[in-house]
Short mmCIF file of C-alpha atoms in Angstrom, two decimals:
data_model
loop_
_atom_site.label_atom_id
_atom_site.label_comp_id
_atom_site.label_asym_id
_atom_site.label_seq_id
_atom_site.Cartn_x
_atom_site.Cartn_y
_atom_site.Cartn_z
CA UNK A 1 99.92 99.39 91.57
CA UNK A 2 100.24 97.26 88.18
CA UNK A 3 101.06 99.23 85.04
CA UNK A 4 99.55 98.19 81.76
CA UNK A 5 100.01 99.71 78.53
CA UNK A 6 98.37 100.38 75.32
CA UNK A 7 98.36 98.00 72.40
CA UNK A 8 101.17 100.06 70.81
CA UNK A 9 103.49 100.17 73.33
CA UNK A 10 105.17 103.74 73.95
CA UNK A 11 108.71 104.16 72.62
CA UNK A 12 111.19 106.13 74.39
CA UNK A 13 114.38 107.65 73.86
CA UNK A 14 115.98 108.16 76.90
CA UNK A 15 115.55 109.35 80.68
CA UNK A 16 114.09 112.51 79.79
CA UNK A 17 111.62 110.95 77.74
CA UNK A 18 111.22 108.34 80.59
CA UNK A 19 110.55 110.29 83.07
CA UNK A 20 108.39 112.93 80.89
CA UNK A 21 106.27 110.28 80.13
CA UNK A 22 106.05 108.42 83.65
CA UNK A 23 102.93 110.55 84.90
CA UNK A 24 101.01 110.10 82.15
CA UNK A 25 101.34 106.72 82.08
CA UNK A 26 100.62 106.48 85.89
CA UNK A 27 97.99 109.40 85.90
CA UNK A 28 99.59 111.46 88.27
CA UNK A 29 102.97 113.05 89.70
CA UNK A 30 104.58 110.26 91.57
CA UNK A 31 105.80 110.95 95.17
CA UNK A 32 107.95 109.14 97.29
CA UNK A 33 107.66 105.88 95.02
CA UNK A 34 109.80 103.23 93.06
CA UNK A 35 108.79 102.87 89.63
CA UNK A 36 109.76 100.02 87.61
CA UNK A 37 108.56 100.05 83.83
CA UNK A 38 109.16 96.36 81.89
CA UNK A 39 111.03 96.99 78.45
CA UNK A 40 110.93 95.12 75.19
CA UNK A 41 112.51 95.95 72.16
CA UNK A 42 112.80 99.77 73.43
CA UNK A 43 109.37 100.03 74.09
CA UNK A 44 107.68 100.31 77.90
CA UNK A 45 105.42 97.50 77.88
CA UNK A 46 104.22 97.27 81.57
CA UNK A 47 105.54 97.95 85.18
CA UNK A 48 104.62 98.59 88.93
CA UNK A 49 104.61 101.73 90.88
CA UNK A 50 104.42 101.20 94.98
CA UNK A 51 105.72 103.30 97.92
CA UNK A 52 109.48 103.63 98.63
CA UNK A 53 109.01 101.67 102.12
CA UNK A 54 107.50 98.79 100.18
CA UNK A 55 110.12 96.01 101.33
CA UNK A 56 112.70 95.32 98.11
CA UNK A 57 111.96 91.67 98.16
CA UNK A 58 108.27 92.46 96.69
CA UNK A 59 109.54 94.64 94.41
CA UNK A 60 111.82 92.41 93.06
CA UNK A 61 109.04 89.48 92.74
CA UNK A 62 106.02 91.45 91.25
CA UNK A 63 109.20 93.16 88.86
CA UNK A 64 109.93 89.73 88.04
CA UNK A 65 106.04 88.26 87.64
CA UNK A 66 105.73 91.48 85.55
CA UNK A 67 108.64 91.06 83.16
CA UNK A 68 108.27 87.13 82.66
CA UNK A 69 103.90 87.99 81.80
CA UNK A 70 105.26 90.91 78.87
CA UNK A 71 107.99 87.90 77.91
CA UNK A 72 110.56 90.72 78.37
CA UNK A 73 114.22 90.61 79.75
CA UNK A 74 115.03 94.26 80.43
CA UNK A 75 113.59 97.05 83.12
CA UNK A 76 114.32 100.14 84.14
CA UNK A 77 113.93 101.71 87.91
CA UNK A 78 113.08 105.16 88.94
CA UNK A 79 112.62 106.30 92.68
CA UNK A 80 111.32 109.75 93.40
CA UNK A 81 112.36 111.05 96.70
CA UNK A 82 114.86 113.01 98.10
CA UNK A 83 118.53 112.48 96.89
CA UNK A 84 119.40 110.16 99.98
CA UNK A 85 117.73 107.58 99.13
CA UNK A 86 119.35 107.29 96.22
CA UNK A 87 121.22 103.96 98.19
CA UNK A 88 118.07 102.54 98.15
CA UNK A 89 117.02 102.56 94.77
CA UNK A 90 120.26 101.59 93.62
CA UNK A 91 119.95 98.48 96.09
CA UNK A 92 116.53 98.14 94.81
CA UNK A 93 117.83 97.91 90.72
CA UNK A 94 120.56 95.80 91.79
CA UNK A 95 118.57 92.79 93.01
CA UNK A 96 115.78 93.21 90.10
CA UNK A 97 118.92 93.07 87.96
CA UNK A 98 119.73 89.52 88.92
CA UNK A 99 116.41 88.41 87.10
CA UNK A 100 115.90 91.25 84.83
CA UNK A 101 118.47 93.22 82.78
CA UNK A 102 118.23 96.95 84.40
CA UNK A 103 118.69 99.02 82.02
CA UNK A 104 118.45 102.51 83.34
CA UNK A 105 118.22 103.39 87.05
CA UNK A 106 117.45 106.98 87.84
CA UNK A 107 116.36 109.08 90.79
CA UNK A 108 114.43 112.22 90.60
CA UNK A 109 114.09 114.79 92.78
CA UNK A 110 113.30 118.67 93.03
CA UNK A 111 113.33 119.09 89.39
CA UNK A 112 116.30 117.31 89.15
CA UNK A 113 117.15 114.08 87.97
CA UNK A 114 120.32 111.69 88.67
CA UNK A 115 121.80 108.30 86.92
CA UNK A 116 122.44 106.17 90.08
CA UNK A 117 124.31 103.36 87.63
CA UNK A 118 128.06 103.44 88.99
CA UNK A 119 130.37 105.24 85.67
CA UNK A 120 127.38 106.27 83.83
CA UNK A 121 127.95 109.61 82.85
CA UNK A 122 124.06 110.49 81.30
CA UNK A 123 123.71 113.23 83.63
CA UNK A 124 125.95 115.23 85.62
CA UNK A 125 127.34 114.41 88.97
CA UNK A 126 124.62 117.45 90.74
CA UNK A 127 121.74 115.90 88.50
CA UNK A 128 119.94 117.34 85.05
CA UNK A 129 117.22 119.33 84.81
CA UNK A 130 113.41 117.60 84.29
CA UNK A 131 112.09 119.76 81.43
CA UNK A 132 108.67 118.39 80.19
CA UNK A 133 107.26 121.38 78.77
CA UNK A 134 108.54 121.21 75.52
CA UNK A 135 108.53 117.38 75.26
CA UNK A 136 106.56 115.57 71.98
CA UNK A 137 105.71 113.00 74.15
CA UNK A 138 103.92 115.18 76.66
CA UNK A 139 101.88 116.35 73.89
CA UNK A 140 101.20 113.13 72.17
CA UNK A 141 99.80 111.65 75.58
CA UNK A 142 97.93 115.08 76.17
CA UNK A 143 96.05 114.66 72.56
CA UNK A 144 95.61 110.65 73.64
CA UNK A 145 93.54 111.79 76.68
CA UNK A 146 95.67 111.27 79.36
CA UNK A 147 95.25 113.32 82.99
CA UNK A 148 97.89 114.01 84.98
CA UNK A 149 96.71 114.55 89.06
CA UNK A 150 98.85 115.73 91.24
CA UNK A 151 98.46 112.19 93.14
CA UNK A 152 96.97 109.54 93.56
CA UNK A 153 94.77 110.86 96.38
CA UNK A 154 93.22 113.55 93.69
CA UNK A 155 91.83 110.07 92.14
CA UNK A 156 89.83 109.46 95.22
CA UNK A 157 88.68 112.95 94.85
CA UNK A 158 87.42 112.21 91.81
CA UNK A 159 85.03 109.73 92.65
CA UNK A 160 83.19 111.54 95.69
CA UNK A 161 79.74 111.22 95.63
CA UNK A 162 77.41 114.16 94.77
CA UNK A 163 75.27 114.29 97.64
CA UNK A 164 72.19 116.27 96.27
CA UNK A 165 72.53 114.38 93.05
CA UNK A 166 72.23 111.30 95.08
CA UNK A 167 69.35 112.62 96.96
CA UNK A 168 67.51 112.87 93.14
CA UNK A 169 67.83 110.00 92.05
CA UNK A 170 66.88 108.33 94.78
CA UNK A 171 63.81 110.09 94.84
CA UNK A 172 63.99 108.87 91.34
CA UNK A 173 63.79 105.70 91.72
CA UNK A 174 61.00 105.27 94.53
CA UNK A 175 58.56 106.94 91.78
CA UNK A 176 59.52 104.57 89.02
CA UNK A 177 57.19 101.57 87.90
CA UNK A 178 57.13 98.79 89.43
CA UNK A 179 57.76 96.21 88.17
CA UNK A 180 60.51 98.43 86.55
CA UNK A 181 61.00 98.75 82.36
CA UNK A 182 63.46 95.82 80.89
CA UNK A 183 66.70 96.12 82.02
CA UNK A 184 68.77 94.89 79.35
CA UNK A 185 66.72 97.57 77.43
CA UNK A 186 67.68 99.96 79.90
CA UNK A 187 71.48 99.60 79.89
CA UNK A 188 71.23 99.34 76.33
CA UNK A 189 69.17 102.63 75.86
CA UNK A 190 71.60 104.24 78.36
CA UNK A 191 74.62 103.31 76.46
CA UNK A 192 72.88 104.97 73.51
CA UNK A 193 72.90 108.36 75.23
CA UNK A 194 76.27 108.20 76.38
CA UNK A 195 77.84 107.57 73.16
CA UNK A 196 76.38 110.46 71.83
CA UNK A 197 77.67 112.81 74.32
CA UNK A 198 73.95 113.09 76.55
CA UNK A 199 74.38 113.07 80.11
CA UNK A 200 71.81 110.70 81.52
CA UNK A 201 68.97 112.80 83.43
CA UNK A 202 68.00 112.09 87.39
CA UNK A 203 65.02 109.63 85.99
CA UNK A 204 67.46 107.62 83.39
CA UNK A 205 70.18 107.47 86.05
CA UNK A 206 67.39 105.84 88.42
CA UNK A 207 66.12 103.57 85.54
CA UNK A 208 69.64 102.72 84.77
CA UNK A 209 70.50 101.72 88.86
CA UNK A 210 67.59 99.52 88.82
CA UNK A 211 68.28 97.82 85.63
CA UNK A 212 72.06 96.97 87.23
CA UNK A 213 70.52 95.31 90.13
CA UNK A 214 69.48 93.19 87.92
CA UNK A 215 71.57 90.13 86.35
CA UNK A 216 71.11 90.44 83.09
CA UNK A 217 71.24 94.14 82.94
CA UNK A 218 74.78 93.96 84.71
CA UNK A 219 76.01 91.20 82.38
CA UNK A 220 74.78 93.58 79.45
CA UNK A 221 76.57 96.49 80.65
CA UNK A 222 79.76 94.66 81.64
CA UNK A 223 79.72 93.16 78.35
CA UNK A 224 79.29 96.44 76.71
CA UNK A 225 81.80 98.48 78.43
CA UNK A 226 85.36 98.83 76.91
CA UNK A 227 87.96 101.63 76.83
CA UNK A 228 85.79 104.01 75.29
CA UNK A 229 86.42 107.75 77.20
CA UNK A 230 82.70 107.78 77.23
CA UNK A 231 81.52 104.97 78.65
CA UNK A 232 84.48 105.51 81.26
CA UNK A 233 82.23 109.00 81.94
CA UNK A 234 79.49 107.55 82.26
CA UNK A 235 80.09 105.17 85.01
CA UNK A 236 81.89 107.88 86.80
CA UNK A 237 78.84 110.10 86.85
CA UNK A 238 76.72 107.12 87.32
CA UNK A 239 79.02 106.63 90.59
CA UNK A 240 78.46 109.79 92.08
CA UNK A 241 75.09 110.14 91.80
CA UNK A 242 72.98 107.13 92.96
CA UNK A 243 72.56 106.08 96.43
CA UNK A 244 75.14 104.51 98.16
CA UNK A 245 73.72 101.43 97.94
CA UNK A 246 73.86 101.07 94.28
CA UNK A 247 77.59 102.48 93.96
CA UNK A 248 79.36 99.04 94.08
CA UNK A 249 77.86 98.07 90.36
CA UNK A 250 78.76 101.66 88.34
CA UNK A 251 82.12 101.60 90.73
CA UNK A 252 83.24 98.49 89.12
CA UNK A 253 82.44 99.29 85.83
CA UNK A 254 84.83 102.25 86.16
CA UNK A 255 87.39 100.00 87.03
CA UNK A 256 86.62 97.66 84.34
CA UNK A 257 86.59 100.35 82.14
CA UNK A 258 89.46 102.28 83.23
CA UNK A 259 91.85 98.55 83.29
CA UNK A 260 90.59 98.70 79.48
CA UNK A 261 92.38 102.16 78.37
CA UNK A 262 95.29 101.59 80.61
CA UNK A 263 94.39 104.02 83.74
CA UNK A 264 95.68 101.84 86.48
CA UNK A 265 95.07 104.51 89.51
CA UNK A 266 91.49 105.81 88.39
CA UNK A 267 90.88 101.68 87.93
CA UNK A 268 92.32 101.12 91.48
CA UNK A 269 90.23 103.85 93.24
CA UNK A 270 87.21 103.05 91.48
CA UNK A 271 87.81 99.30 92.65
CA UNK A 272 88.28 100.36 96.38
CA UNK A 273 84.81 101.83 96.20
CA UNK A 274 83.19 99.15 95.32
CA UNK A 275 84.51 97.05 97.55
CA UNK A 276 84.01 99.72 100.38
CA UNK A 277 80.06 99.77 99.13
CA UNK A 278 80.03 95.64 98.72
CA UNK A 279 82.52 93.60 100.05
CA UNK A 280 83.53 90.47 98.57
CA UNK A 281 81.40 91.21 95.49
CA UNK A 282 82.07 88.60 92.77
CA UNK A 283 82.98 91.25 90.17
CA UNK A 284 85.32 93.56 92.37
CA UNK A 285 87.19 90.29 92.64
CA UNK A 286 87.49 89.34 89.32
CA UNK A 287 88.92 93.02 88.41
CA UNK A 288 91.42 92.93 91.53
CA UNK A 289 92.35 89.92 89.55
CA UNK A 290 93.08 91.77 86.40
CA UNK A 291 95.09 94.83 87.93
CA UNK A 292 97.03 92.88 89.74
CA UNK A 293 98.04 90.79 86.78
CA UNK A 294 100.42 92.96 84.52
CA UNK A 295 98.56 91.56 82.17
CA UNK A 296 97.87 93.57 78.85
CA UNK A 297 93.78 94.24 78.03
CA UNK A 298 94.93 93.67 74.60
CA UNK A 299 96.23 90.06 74.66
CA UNK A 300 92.80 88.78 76.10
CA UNK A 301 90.17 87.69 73.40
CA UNK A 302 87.18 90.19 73.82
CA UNK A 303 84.80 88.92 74.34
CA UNK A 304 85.69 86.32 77.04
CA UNK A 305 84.35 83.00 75.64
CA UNK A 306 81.85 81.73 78.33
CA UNK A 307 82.66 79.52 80.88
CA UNK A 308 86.22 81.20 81.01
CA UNK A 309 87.92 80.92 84.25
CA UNK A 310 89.85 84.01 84.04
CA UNK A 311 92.06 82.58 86.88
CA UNK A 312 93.35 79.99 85.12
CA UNK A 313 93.35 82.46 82.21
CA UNK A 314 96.14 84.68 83.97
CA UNK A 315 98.46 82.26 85.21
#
C-alpha cells in the first residue's frame, strides 16, 4: 500500500514521534508489516506499507520508485513483528540503503520498540517503551481527522453494505420518473445537501444512483469530489446503501476521495469494491493508477486539463 501525504508534510522528531505518528498516517495499527516512510528535509513525505513476507527485492524497488517520485534521498524502515525478525528488517534497510540513505531502522513490538542500526545507542539494548498517549502529534492528527482502526480489515468493515437500506432505495428507484430528473442537476443538488451536513433521504439516494449511471452525472460528481470529510461521507453512505449494482460508481468516488486527503487504506478498500462490483471499470483503473503512484494529490493541477493522459502524467 502507497503512502501519500498532506501538502504540509509532517515533521518529526525522532522514533517516538515516528512511530506515534505511523497509524495515523496509515489509518490503522500496523501488524506484521514493513513500513518504509520517504524523508526530505526532516519531513515524511511519502512511503509504502506491505506485509513482512513481501519478498525484499519489491520493497527495495517500490522504496526506490517512491523516493526518486518525492525527489528525496533519505528513508527510514520500521517492521512490526515479533523481535526475531528483527534480521529481516535489518536485511531489508540494508539493501534500500544502497539507493536510499536509511536513516532510522526500528522494530516494534509488544509495546516495545528497538534501534536495529549496529552501535546506535537510541534505545536500550531490551527496547523503549511506545508511549503515544501523551504525544502532540497524536493530538494534532486526532484534531486533523484522522481514524486509527485496529487494521486494515476494520476498513473493509467499514464499507459493508446496509442491507435494508439497500432494499429502500431500490424500491426507490423503480418508483422514480422515467425518464429520470437531470442528472448533472442531481449530483449537483446532492452535493448541496452534503455540504451542509444533510444526509441524503432513501428517494435522493435513488435519484442520485440514477443520475451516476449516467455520463455526465459521473463526470460532474468526479469532478466535484475532493478531500472534503464530507463528500468522503457521502460516498461512503452512498456505498452502502444502493443496490449492488450501482456500488462500483459511489465505491470509486470514495477512493477518489479518500487518495485526495491522504487515506491510503480506506482509498484501497473502497477501490477493491468497485472492482469486485465492476471489473475492469475505466475509473477503478485510473485510481489503481494513482495509489499505486506515490504520487502527492497536491503536485497534480486540479482540475486535470482535458485530454490528460494521466499515464503519461505519472511517469
Amino acid at each position: 500500500m502507497i503512502v501519500v501525504l498532506d501538502p504540509a508534510p509532517l515533521a518529526i522528531h525522532g522514533p517516538a514521534d515516528l512511530l506515534t505518528a505511523i497509524p495515523y498516517i496509515l489509518g490503522y495499527h500496523p501488524q506484521n508489516r514493513v513500513v518504509v516512510f520517504i524523508t526530505n528535509e526532516g519531513r515524511l513525505t511519502c512511503g509504502l506499507s506491505v506485509d513482512r513476507q513481501t519478498p525484499d527485492a519489491v520493497i527495495v524497488a517500490q522504496s526506490s520508485s517512491a523516493a526518486s517520485h518525492a525527489n528525496a534521498r533519505t528513508a527510514v524502515v520500521v517492521g512490526y513483528g515479533p523481535l526475531s525478525d528483527r534480521h529481516q528488517i535489518a536485511r531489508v534497510a540494508d539493501k534500500i540503503n544502497v539507493a536510499v540513505t536509511v536513516q532510522a531502522c526500528l522494530l516494534v513490538d509488544g509495546g516495545r520498540y528497538y534501534c536495529l542500526v549496529d552501535g546506535c545507542l537510541c534505545t536500550p539494548e531490551h527496547g523503549a517503551v511506545l508511549e503515544t498517549a501523551s504525544s502532540v502529534i497524536a493530538a494534532e492528527m486526532t484534531l486533523l481527522g484522522r481514524p486509527v482502526l485496529a487494521s486494515r480489515e476494520h476498513f473493509d468493515a467499514l464499507l459493508e453494505p446496509d442491507t435494508d437500506a439497500q432494499a429502500r432505495t431500490a424500491a426507490a428507484m423503480a418508483s422514480l420518473p422515467k425518464p429520470p430528473t437531470e442528472p448533472v442537476t442531481i449530483v449537483r443538488s446532492s452535493l448541496e445537501h452534503a455540504s451542509a451536513g444533510e444526509r441524503l433521504s432513501d428517494e435522493q439516494a435513488a435519484y442520485l444512483a440514477v443520475a451516476l449511471s449516467n455520463n455526465e452525472g459521473r463526470s460532474t460528481a468526479w469532478e466535484a469530489t475532493t478531500g472534503e470529510i464530507w463528500q468522503q461521507d457521502l460516498w461512503l453512505d452512498l456505498a452502502r446503501r444502493v443496490p449492488e449494482h450501482c456500488v462500483a460508481v459511489p465505491a470509486n468516488l470514495l477512493a477518489w476521495s479518500a487518495w485526495r486527503r491522504s487515506e491510503p487504506a480506506l482509498a484501497w478498500a473502497a477501490l477493491s469494491k468497485a472492482i469486485h462490483a465492476m471489473p475492469d471499470n475505466a475509473m477503478s483503473h485510473l485510481i489503481g493508477i494513482l495509489l499505486a503512484s506515490g504520487i502527492n494529490p497536491a503536485t497534480l493541477p486540479w482540475p486535470l486539463p482535458d485530454g490528460t493522459d494521466l499515464e503519461d502524467l505519472l511517469r
